[in-house]
Structure formats: structure tokens, C-alpha cells
mmCIF file of C-alpha atoms in Angstrom:
data_model
loop_
_atom_site.group_PDB
_atom_site.id
_atom_site.type_symbol
_atom_site.label_atom_id
_atom_site.label_comp_id
_atom_site.label_asym_id
_atom_site.label_seq_id
_atom_site.Cartn_x
_atom_site.Cartn_y
_atom_site.Cartn_z
ATOM 1 C CA UNK P 1 36.301 -60.063 -77.486
ATOM 2 C CA UNK P 2 38.966 -57.514 -78.450
ATOM 3 C CA UNK P 3 41.594 -58.867 -76.019
ATOM 4 C CA UNK P 4 41.111 -62.362 -77.425
ATOM 5 C CA UNK P 5 41.432 -61.059 -80.993
ATOM 6 C CA UNK P 6 44.774 -59.544 -80.013
ATOM 7 C CA UNK P 7 46.119 -63.052 -79.372
ATOM 8 C CA UNK P 8 46.144 -63.559 -83.154
ATOM 9 C CA UNK P 9 49.257 -61.370 -83.111
ATOM 10 C CA UNK P 10 51.004 -62.927 -80.117
ATOM 11 C CA UNK P 11 52.270 -65.989 -81.977
ATOM 12 C CA UNK P 12 51.451 -69.676 -81.581
ATOM 13 C CA UNK P 13 54.716 -70.350 -79.749
ATOM 14 C CA UNK P 14 53.926 -67.789 -77.033
ATOM 15 C CA UNK P 15 50.315 -68.903 -76.689
ATOM 16 C CA UNK P 16 51.504 -72.475 -76.088
ATOM 17 C CA UNK P 17 54.177 -71.285 -73.679
ATOM 18 C CA UNK P 18 52.099 -68.899 -71.558
ATOM 19 C CA UNK P 19 48.492 -70.128 -71.802
ATOM 20 C CA UNK P 20 48.894 -72.638 -68.958
ATOM 21 C CA UNK P 21 49.997 -70.137 -66.347
ATOM 22 C CA UNK P 22 47.504 -67.543 -67.595
ATOM 23 C CA UNK P 23 44.695 -70.091 -67.339
ATOM 24 C CA UNK P 24 45.699 -71.157 -63.806
ATOM 25 C CA UNK P 25 45.777 -67.549 -62.632
ATOM 26 C CA UNK P 26 42.471 -66.877 -64.364
ATOM 27 C CA UNK P 27 40.891 -69.687 -62.315
ATOM 28 C CA UNK P 28 42.421 -68.136 -59.193
ATOM 29 C CA UNK P 29 41.009 -64.778 -60.314
ATOM 30 C CA UNK P 30 37.521 -66.270 -60.629
ATOM 31 C CA UNK P 31 37.759 -67.638 -57.077
ATOM 32 C CA UNK P 32 39.074 -64.264 -55.919
ATOM 33 C CA UNK P 33 36.134 -62.489 -57.566
ATOM 34 C CA UNK P 34 33.667 -64.834 -55.888
ATOM 35 C CA UNK P 35 35.247 -63.856 -52.566
ATOM 36 C CA UNK P 36 35.209 -60.149 -53.508
ATOM 37 C CA UNK P 37 31.569 -60.399 -54.490
ATOM 38 C CA UNK P 38 30.684 -61.906 -51.093
ATOM 39 C CA UNK P 39 32.676 -59.198 -49.294
ATOM 40 C CA UNK P 40 30.929 -56.537 -51.430
ATOM 41 C CA UNK P 41 34.160 -54.997 -52.680
ATOM 42 C CA UNK P 42 32.233 -53.659 -55.697
ATOM 43 C CA UNK P 43 28.718 -53.266 -57.004
ATOM 44 C CA UNK P 44 27.414 -53.699 -60.508
ATOM 45 C CA UNK P 45 24.645 -51.334 -61.491
ATOM 46 C CA UNK P 46 22.578 -53.841 -63.470
ATOM 47 C CA UNK P 47 19.720 -55.866 -62.039
ATOM 48 C CA UNK P 48 19.367 -58.773 -61.393
ATOM 49 C CA UNK P 49 22.853 -59.547 -60.141
ATOM 50 C CA UNK P 50 24.667 -62.321 -61.971
ATOM 51 C CA UNK P 51 28.251 -63.512 -61.501
ATOM 52 C CA UNK P 52 28.281 -64.972 -65.010
ATOM 53 C CA UNK P 53 27.202 -61.686 -66.593
ATOM 54 C CA UNK P 54 29.052 -59.326 -64.219
ATOM 55 C CA UNK P 55 32.418 -60.605 -62.939
ATOM 56 C CA UNK P 56 33.131 -63.554 -65.235
ATOM 57 C CA UNK P 57 33.590 -61.482 -68.421
ATOM 58 C CA UNK P 58 36.321 -59.490 -66.637
ATOM 59 C CA UNK P 59 38.062 -62.746 -65.660
ATOM 60 C CA UNK P 60 37.866 -64.536 -68.977
ATOM 61 C CA UNK P 61 37.826 -61.526 -71.298
ATOM 62 C CA UNK P 62 40.908 -59.402 -70.748
ATOM 63 C CA UNK P 63 42.732 -61.348 -68.040
ATOM 64 C CA UNK P 64 44.087 -64.357 -69.945
ATOM 65 C CA UNK P 65 45.181 -62.465 -73.084
ATOM 66 C CA UNK P 66 46.713 -59.631 -71.059
ATOM 67 C CA UNK P 67 48.636 -62.130 -68.942
ATOM 68 C CA UNK P 68 50.047 -63.781 -72.052
ATOM 69 C CA UNK P 69 51.077 -60.427 -73.557
ATOM 70 C CA UNK P 70 52.768 -59.294 -70.348
ATOM 71 C CA UNK P 71 54.643 -62.578 -70.050
ATOM 72 C CA UNK P 72 55.667 -62.464 -73.717
ATOM 73 C CA UNK P 73 57.279 -59.048 -73.418
ATOM 74 C CA UNK P 74 58.796 -59.327 -69.969
ATOM 75 C CA UNK P 75 59.216 -62.911 -68.752
ATOM 76 C CA UNK P 76 62.820 -63.466 -67.750
ATOM 77 C CA UNK P 77 63.302 -59.859 -66.662
ATOM 78 C CA UNK P 78 61.481 -59.565 -63.341
ATOM 79 C CA UNK P 79 61.936 -55.791 -62.972
ATOM 80 C CA UNK P 80 60.479 -55.217 -66.438
ATOM 81 C CA UNK P 81 57.629 -57.609 -65.629
ATOM 82 C CA UNK P 82 56.770 -55.754 -62.412
ATOM 83 C CA UNK P 83 56.973 -52.387 -64.213
ATOM 84 C CA UNK P 84 54.599 -53.504 -66.994
ATOM 85 C CA UNK P 85 52.177 -54.957 -64.455
ATOM 86 C CA UNK P 86 52.198 -51.788 -62.370
ATOM 87 C CA UNK P 87 51.344 -49.843 -65.548
ATOM 88 C CA UNK P 88 48.592 -52.237 -66.661
ATOM 89 C CA UNK P 89 47.037 -52.718 -63.217
ATOM 90 C CA UNK P 90 47.386 -49.034 -62.390
ATOM 91 C CA UNK P 91 45.621 -48.074 -65.626
ATOM 92 C CA UNK P 92 42.828 -50.507 -64.856
ATOM 93 C CA UNK P 93 42.426 -49.425 -61.221
ATOM 94 C CA UNK P 94 42.882 -45.656 -61.567
ATOM 95 C CA UNK P 95 41.625 -44.936 -65.096
ATOM 96 C CA UNK P 96 39.373 -47.748 -66.284
ATOM 97 C CA UNK P 97 37.464 -48.318 -63.010
ATOM 98 C CA UNK P 98 36.452 -44.636 -62.656
ATOM 99 C CA UNK P 99 35.344 -44.750 -66.301
ATOM 100 C CA UNK P 100 33.230 -47.849 -65.622
ATOM 101 C CA UNK P 101 31.708 -46.040 -62.652
ATOM 102 C CA UNK P 102 30.959 -42.968 -64.763
ATOM 103 C CA UNK P 103 29.135 -45.055 -67.386
ATOM 104 C CA UNK P 104 27.317 -46.943 -64.620
ATOM 105 C CA UNK P 105 28.648 -50.470 -65.086
ATOM 106 C CA UNK P 106 30.502 -51.072 -61.810
ATOM 107 C CA UNK P 107 31.648 -49.060 -58.815
ATOM 108 C CA UNK P 108 33.936 -49.898 -55.946
ATOM 109 C CA UNK P 109 32.076 -50.239 -52.686
ATOM 110 C CA UNK P 110 34.290 -51.421 -49.813
ATOM 111 C CA UNK P 111 37.608 -50.691 -51.519
ATOM 112 C CA UNK P 112 39.178 -47.463 -52.666
ATOM 113 C CA UNK P 113 41.127 -47.334 -55.944
ATOM 114 C CA UNK P 114 44.491 -47.965 -54.283
ATOM 115 C CA UNK P 115 43.162 -50.988 -52.378
ATOM 116 C CA UNK P 116 41.671 -52.286 -55.613
ATOM 117 C CA UNK P 117 45.044 -51.821 -57.322
ATOM 118 C CA UNK P 118 46.687 -53.970 -54.622
ATOM 119 C CA UNK P 119 43.835 -56.484 -54.928
ATOM 120 C CA UNK P 120 44.546 -56.993 -58.641
ATOM 121 C CA UNK P 121 48.308 -56.378 -58.640
ATOM 122 C CA UNK P 122 49.447 -59.053 -56.195
ATOM 123 C CA UNK P 123 48.216 -61.706 -58.626
ATOM 124 C CA UNK P 124 50.957 -60.670 -61.051
ATOM 125 C CA UNK P 125 53.508 -62.213 -58.717
ATOM 126 C CA UNK P 126 51.493 -65.418 -58.569
ATOM 127 C CA UNK P 127 51.360 -65.487 -62.375
ATOM 128 C CA UNK P 128 55.133 -65.094 -62.620
ATOM 129 C CA UNK P 129 55.649 -67.821 -60.022
ATOM 130 C CA UNK P 130 53.322 -70.246 -61.809
ATOM 131 C CA UNK P 131 55.106 -69.577 -65.112
ATOM 132 C CA UNK P 132 58.470 -70.105 -63.406
ATOM 133 C CA UNK P 133 57.297 -73.480 -62.057
ATOM 134 C CA UNK P 134 55.975 -74.518 -65.475
ATOM 135 C CA UNK P 135 59.284 -73.593 -67.103
ATOM 136 C CA UNK P 136 61.195 -75.486 -64.425
ATOM 137 C CA UNK P 137 59.054 -78.608 -64.882
ATOM 138 C CA UNK P 138 59.454 -78.480 -68.687
ATOM 139 C CA UNK P 139 63.249 -78.259 -68.407
ATOM 140 C CA UNK P 140 63.033 -80.893 -65.700
#
């Protein structure tokens, strides 16, 4: 809920500009999480297991708003974009995931923290590419 509330401050222009690519990558992220769930990359502590209750909130909750914020502040400067994504994905993989394990929400099972970082970070390049294609089509 909090990440979505933050979009109130991003500006209507940027929401319109970046929502499409963020949404496309979010769909890709959902598919990726379905695959990760089958491969048992992580385990949620709660019972019974439910994709809608476990993985989906991570996909829809912070992913779309964070993507829009990162694009707003760095699109057009690829080095800056990569730097911000390394910071955000690194914080999630190396700080937030151990915290979620400590409070018994989720733990990594078949991945270590670095592998998980790679698993979430490569999608940043896809996001940038999708946004680039959208911008190219609009200018068309």
C-alpha cells in the first residue's frame, strides 16, 4: 500500500509515461515468480501456500511504483539507471530479504542472496528496454 501511495508524489505526467513499461515488466515478474515458485527458489513460512497471498503482493505492491520512480529519476542516463537499480535491488536482496527471513515471512531456499540479487536485477535491463521501445514508438 505504501509504495502505491508514493505515486501521489510522482506526478501525473510521469505515471502516464512510465506505467506501461512498469506494467509489462510486472507481468513478466509474475511469470518469473511462478517459475521461481516451481523451482523452489524460496519458501514462505505461512500455511497453506498461496501464490495470490505470498508472491503476488511483492509483484504488484512495490514493483510497479518502484519501477516508475527509478525511471523518473534516471531514464535517459543509463549509468545512473543501473546505479539506482543496483542500490534498490541490492537493498532488497541483502537487507530486506534477511529481515523477512528473521520475521518469518519468506526465506531463500535454492538461491543465496547474491543469486537472488541477479534474479531480480536483470529485469531492470528489460524494463529499460521496454521503456526505450515505448518511447521510440511514441516518437514514431
